[in-house]
Short mmCIF file of C-alpha atoms in Angstrom, two decimals:
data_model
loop_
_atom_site.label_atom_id
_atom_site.label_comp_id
_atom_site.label_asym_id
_atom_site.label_seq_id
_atom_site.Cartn_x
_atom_site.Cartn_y
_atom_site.Cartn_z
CA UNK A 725 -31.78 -238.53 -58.98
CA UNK A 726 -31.65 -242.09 -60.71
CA UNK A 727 -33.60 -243.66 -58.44
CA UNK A 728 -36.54 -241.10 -58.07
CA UNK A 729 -36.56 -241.35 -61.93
CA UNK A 730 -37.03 -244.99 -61.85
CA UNK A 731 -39.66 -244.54 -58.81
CA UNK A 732 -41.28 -241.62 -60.72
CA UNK A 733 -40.80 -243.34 -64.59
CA UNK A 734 -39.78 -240.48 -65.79
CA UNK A 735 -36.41 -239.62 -68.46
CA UNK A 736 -33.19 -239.32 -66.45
CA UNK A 737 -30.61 -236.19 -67.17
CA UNK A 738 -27.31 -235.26 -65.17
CA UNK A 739 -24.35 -233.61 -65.66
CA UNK A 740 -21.19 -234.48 -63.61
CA UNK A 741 -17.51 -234.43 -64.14
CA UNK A 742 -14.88 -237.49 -63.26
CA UNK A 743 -10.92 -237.55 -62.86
CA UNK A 744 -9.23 -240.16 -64.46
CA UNK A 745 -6.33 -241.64 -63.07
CA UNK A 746 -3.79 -238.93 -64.96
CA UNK A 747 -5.58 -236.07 -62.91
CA UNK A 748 -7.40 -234.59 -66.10
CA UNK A 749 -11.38 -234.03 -65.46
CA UNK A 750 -13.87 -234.70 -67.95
CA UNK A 751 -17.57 -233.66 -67.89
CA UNK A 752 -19.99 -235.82 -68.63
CA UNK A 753 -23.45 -235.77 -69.58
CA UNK A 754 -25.76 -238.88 -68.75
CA UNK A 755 -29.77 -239.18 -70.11
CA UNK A 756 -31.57 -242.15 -69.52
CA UNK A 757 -35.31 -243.02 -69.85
CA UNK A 758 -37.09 -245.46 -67.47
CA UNK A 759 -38.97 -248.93 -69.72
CA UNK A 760 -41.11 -251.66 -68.18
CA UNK A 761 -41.32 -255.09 -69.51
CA UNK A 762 -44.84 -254.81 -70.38
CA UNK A 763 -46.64 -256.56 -67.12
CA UNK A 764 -46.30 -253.11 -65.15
CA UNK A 765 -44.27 -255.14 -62.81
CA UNK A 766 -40.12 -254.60 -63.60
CA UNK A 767 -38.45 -251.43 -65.21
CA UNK A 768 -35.34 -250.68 -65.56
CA UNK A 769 -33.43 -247.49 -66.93
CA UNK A 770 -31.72 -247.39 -70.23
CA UNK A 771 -29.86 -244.42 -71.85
CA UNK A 772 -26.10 -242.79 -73.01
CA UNK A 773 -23.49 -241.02 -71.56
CA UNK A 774 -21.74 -238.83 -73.45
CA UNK A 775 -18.64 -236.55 -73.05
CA UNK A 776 -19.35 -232.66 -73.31
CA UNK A 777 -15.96 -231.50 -72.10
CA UNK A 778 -15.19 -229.22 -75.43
CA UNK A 779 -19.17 -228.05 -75.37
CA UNK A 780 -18.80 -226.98 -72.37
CA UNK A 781 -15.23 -225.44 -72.35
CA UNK A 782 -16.84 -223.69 -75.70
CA UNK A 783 -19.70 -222.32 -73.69
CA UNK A 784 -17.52 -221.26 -71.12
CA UNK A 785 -15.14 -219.87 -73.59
CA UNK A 786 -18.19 -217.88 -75.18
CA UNK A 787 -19.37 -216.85 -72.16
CA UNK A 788 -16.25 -215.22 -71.05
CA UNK A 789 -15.70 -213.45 -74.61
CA UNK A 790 -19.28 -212.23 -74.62
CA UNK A 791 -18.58 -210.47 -70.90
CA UNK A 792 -15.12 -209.34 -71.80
CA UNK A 793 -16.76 -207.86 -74.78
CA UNK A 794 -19.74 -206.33 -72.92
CA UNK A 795 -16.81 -204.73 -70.40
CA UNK A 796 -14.58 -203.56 -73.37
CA UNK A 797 -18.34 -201.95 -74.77
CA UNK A 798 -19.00 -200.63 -71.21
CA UNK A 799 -15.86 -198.98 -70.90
CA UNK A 800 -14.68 -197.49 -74.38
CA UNK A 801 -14.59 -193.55 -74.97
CA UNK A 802 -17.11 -194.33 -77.56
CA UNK A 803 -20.99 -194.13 -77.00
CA UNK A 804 -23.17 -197.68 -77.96
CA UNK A 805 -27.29 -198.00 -78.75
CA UNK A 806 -28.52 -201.12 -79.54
CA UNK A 807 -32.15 -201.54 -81.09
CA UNK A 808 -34.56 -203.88 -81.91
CA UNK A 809 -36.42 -203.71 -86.14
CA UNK A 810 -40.12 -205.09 -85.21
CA UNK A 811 -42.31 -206.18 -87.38
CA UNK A 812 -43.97 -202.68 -88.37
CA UNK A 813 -40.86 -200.97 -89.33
CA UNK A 814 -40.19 -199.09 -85.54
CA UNK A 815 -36.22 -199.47 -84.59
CA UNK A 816 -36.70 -199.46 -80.88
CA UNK A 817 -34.25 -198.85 -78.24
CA UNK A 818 -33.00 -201.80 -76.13
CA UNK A 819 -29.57 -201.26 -74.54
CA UNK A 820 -27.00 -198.83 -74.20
CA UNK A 821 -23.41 -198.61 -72.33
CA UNK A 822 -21.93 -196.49 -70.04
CA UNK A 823 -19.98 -193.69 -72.29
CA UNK A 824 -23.77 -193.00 -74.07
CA UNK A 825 -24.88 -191.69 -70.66
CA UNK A 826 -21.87 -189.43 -70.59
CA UNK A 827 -22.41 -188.26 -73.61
CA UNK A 828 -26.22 -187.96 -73.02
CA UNK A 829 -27.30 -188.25 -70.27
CA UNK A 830 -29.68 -191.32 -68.36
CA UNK A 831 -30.69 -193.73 -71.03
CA UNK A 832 -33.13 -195.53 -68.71
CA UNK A 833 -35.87 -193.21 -70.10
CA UNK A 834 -35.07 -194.66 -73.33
CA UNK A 835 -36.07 -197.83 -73.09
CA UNK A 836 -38.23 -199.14 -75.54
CA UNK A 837 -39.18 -196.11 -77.24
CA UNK A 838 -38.41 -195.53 -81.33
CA UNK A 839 -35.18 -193.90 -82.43
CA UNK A 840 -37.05 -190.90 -83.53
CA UNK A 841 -37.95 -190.76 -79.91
CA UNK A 842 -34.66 -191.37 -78.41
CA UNK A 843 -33.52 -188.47 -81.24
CA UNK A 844 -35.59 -186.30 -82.05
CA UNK A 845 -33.43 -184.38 -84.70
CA UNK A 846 -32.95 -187.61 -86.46
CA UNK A 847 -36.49 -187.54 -87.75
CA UNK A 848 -37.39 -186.33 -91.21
CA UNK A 849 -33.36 -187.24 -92.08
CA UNK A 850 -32.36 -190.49 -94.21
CA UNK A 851 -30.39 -191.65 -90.74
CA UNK A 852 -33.32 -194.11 -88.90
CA UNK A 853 -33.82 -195.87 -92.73
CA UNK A 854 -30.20 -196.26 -93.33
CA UNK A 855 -30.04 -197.95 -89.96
CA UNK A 856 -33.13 -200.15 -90.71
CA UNK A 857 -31.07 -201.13 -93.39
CA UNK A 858 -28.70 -202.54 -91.52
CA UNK A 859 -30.78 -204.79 -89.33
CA UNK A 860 -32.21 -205.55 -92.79
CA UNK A 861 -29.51 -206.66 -94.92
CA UNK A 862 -26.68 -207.20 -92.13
CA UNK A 863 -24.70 -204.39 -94.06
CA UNK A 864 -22.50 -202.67 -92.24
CA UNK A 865 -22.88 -197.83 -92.09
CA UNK A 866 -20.83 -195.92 -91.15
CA UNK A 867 -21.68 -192.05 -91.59
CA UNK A 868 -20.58 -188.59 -90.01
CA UNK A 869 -23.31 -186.58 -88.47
CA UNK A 870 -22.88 -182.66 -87.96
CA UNK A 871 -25.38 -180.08 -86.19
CA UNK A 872 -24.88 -176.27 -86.38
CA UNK A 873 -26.69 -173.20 -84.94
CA UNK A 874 -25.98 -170.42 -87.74
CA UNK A 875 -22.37 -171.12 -88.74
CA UNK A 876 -21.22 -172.87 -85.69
CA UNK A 877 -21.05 -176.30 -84.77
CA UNK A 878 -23.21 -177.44 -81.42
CA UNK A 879 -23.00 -181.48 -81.93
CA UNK A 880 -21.12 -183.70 -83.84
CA UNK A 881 -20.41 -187.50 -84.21
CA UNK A 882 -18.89 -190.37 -85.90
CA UNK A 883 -21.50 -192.84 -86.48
CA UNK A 884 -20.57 -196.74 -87.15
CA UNK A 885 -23.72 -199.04 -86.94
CA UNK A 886 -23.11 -202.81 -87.08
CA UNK A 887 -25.96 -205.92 -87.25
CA UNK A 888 -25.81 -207.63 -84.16
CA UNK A 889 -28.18 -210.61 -84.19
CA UNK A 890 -31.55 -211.21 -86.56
CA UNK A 891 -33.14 -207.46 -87.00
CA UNK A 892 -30.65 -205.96 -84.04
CA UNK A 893 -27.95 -203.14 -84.37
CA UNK A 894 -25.41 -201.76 -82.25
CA UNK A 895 -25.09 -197.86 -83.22
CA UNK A 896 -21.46 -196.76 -82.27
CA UNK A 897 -21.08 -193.24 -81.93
CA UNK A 898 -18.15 -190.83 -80.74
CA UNK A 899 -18.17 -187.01 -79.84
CA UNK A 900 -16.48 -185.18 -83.04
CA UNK A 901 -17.30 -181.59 -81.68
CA UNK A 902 -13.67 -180.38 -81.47
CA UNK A 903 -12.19 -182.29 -83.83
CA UNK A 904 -14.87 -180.84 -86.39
CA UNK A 905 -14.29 -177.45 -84.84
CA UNK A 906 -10.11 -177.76 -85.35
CA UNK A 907 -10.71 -178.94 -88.97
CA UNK A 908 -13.44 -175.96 -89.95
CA UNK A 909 -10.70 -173.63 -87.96
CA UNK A 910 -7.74 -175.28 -90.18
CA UNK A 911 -9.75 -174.65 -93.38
CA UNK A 912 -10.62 -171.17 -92.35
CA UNK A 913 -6.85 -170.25 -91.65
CA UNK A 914 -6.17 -172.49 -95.17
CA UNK A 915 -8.46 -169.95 -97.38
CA UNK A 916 -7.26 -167.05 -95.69
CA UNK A 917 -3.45 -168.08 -95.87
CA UNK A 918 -4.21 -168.62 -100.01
CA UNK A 919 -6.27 -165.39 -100.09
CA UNK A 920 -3.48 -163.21 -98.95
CA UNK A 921 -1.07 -165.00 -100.81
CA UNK A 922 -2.47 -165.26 -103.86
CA UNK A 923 -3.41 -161.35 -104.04
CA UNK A 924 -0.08 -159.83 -102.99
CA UNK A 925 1.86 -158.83 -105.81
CA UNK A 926 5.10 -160.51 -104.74
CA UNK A 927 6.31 -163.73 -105.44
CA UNK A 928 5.73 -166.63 -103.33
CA UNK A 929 6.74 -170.31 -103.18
CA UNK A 930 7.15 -172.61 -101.04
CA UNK A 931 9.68 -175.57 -101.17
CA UNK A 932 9.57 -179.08 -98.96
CA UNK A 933 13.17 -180.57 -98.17
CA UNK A 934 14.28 -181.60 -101.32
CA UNK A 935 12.89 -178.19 -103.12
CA UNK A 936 9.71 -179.76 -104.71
CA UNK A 937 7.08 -176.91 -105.05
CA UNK A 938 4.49 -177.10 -102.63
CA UNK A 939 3.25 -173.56 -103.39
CA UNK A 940 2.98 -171.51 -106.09
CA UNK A 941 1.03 -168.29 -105.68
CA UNK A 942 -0.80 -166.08 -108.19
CA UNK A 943 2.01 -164.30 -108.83
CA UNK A 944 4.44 -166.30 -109.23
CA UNK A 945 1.99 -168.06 -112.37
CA UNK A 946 1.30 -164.51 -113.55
CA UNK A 947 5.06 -163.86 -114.35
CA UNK A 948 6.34 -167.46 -114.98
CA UNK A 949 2.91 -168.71 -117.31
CA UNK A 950 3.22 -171.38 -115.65
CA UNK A 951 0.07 -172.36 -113.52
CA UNK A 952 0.99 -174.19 -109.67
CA UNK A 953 -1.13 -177.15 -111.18
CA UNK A 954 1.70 -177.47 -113.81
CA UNK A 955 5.18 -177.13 -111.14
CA UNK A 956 3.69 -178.57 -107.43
CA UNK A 957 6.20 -181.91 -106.68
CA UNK A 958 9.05 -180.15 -109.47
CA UNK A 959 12.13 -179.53 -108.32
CA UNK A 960 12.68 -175.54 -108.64
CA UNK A 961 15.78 -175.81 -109.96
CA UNK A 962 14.94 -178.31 -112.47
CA UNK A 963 12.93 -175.85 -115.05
CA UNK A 964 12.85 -172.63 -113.59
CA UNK A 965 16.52 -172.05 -112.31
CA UNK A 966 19.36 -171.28 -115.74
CA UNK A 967 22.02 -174.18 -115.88
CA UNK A 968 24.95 -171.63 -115.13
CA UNK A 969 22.89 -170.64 -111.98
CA UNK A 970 21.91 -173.65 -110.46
CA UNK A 971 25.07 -174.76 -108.60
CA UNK A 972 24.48 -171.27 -106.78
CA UNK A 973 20.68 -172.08 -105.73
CA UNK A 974 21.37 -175.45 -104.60
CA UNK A 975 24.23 -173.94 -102.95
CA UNK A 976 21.87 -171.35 -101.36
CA UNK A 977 18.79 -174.03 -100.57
CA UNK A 978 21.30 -176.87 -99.09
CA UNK A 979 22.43 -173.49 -96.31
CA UNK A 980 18.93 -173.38 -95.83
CA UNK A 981 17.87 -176.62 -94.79
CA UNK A 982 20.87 -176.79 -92.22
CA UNK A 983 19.60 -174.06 -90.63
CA UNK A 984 21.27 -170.81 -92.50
CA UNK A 985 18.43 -169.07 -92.25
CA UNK A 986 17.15 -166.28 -92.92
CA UNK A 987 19.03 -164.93 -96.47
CA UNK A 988 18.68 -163.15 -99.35
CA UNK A 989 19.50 -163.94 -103.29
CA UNK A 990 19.34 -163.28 -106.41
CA UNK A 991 18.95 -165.36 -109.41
CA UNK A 992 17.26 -165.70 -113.06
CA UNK A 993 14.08 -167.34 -113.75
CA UNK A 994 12.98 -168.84 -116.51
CA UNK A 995 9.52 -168.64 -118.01
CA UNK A 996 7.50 -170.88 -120.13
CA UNK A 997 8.26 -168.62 -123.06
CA UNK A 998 11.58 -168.70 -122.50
CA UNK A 999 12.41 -165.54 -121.28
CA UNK A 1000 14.28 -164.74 -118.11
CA UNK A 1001 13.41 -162.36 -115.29
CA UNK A 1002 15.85 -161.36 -112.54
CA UNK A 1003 14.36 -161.91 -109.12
CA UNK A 1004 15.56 -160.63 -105.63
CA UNK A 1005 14.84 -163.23 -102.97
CA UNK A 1006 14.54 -163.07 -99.15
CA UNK A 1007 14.30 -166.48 -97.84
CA UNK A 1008 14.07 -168.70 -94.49
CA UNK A 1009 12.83 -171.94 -93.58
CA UNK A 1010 9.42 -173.31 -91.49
CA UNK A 1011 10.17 -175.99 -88.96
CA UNK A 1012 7.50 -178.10 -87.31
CA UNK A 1013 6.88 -177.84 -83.18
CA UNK A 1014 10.14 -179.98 -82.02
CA UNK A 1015 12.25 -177.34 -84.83
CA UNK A 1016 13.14 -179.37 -87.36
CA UNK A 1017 12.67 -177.91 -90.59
CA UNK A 1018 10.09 -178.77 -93.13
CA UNK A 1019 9.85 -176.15 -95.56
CA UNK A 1020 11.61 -173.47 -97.64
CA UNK A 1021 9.57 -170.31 -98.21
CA UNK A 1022 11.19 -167.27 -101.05
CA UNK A 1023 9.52 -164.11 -100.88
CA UNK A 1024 10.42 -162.39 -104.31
CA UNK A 1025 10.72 -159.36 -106.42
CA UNK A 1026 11.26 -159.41 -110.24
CA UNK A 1027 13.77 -156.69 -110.38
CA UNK A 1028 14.38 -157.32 -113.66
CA UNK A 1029 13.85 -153.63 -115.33
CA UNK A 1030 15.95 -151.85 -112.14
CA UNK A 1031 18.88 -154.44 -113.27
CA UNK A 1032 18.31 -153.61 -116.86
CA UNK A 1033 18.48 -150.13 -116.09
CA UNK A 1034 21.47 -150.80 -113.69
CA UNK A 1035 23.33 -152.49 -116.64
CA UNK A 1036 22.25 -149.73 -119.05
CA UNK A 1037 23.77 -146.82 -116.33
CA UNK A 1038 26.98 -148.58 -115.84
CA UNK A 1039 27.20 -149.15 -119.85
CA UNK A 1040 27.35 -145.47 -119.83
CA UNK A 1041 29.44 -144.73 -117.37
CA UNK A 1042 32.02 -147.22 -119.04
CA UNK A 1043 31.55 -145.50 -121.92
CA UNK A 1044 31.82 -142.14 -120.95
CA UNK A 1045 34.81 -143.48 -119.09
CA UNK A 1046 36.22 -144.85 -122.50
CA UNK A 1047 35.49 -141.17 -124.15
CA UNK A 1048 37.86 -139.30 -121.21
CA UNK A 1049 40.35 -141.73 -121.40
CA UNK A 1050 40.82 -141.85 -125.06
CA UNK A 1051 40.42 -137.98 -125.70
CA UNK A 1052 44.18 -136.00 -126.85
CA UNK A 1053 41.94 -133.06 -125.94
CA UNK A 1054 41.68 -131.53 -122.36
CA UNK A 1055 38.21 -132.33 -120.40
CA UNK A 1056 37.41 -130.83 -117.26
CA UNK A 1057 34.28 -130.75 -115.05
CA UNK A 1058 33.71 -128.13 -111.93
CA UNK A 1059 31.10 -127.72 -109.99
CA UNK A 1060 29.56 -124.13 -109.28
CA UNK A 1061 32.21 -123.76 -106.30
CA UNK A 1062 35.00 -124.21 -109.14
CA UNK A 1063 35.86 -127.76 -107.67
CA UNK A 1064 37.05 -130.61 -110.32
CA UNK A 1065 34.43 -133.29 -110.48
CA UNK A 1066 36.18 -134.92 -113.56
CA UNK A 1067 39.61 -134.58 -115.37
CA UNK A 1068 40.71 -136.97 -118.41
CA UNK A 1069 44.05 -138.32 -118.55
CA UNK A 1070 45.31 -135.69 -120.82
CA UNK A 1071 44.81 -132.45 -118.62
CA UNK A 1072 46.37 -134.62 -115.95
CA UNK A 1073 49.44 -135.20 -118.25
CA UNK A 1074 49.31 -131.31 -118.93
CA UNK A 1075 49.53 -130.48 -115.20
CA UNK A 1076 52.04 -132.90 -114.44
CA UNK A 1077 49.56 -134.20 -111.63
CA UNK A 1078 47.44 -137.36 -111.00
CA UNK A 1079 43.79 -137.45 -110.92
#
């Protein structure tokens, strides 16, 4: 090569690499350039050689990111576009990797055509400017894009589109179909879940581990006046439980938790105005899949005028009880058979007989 650049006169590159006497090789770049001494007669070759070891390890180091990249691309779950922003405003299609074609199909008919092309529904929506944007300013989108046909959900993807060079993006995209599906389905079961609850007349709530309110249905607000905006992350016990009765309901929710489950209670509640109502509780606990518990749930009736009338019956019997016991008189009660139903103390004493 140097000599048929001096024969030729023309400039002189090569690369080679040496190996110095510790075993290391070095690359080397040499560039000359072939002078005469003016009579046309003699020339000779001057130039520089320089070391490009680290250039070219960089290179090599590039190269071998950019293909590990391009395989990592090739091979994620995760669909890739890459376009091109010309001149007149048209984002055209350029490359693609292997998971687009499973998602859509062969891509090769893609090929330089616009976006609106390559999809169709996208035209007419704010989705090709915001990814002209991109190529425009370098900024990075990321969107979710949902399709339905009536109610239900036919495609769905999570869109992430990144600059990639001067006026090129990469579009990343992933099939969100059933995840979109699951989360619709969740909401559904969500509304329905605080329908019923909040229209049934009985009291609901729902406690997590350390019996913080985590629901708080319609009713329970109706007859407290408190609303569930007010008592979600309380403790129960803290405001609604009566100091003399809370050793009992802790009692109660610790037998719970360790898996004492289901039972039934009683116990006073307190309402914002103060007032108490008497409230008959069945209870049990909600564990996740692998059983461990997670949450408390107390279905309950205020009871409150039964017990009332409870206490106001056995008031009377105790008095009534009182009156027989006290009376010097003789009292007796028979059925229509003539059978005693009730003697006081004083007939007994008469008869010389017990009751």
């Amino acid at each position: 090569e140097l000599d048929r650049a001096i024969r030729d006169r023309h400039a002189y590159l090569a690369t080679f690499r040496i190996v110095r006497p510790d075993g290391t090789i070095r690359w080397l770049q040499d560039r000359g350039q072939v002078v005469g001494d003016g009579d046309g007669e003699r020339w000779r070759m001057t130039g520089f050689v320089i070391d490009i070891t680290e250039r070219n390890e960089t290179r090599e180091a590039l190269a071998d990111s950019e293909e590990r990249l391009r395989m990592i691309v090739d091979t994620a779950p995760y669909g890739a576009h890459e376009y091109e922003l010309h001149p007149d405003g048209r984002l055209v299609f350029i490359g693609f990797n292997r998971a687009a074609e499973r998602f859509l199909g062969d891509h090769g008919r893609f090929m330089g055509k616009t976006i609106e092309e390559v999809v169709p529904h996208l035209a007419g929506t704010p989705i090709p400017d915001a990814f002209r944007a991109v190529a425009v300013t370098g900024k990075r989108y990321d969107n979710e894009r949902v399709q339905y046909d009536g109610d239900r959900i036919v495609e769905a993807y999570d869109l992430s589109v990144l600059p990639t060079g001067k006026n090129r993006i990469a579009v990343f995209f992933k099939d969100i179909v059933a995840r979109k599906r699951a989360e619709e389905e969740s909401q559904h079961i969500h509304d329905l879940t605080r329908t019923i609850l909040d229209t049934v007349d009985g009291l609901i709530v729902m406690l997590d581990r350390d019996g913080r309110i985590v629901r708080f249905n319609a009713a329970c607000e109706r007859l407290t006046g408190y609303g569930a905006e007010e008592v979600i992350g309380r403790r129960i016990w803290d405001f609604l439980i009566t100091e003399e009765q809370r050793p009992a309901v802790q009692s109660v929710f610790a037998g719970l938790t360790t898996g004492m489950f289901p039972n039934r209670h009683e116990n006073d509640w307190v309402c914002r105005d103060g007032s108490r109502r008497w409230i008959a509780w069945a209870n049990t606990a909600l564990t996740d899949r692998a059983g461990a518990i997670e949450y408390i749930l107390g279905t309950g009736i205020d009871i409150t005028e039964r017990k009332r009338a409870e206490d106001r019956l056995a008031e009377q019997h105790r008095l009534v009880q009182a009156i027989l016991d006290t009376t010097p008189g003789f009292l007796v009660l028979k059925d229509r058979e003539g059978v005693y139903r009730e003697v006081n103390p004083a007939f007994c004493r008469f008869l010389g007989k017990s009751r």
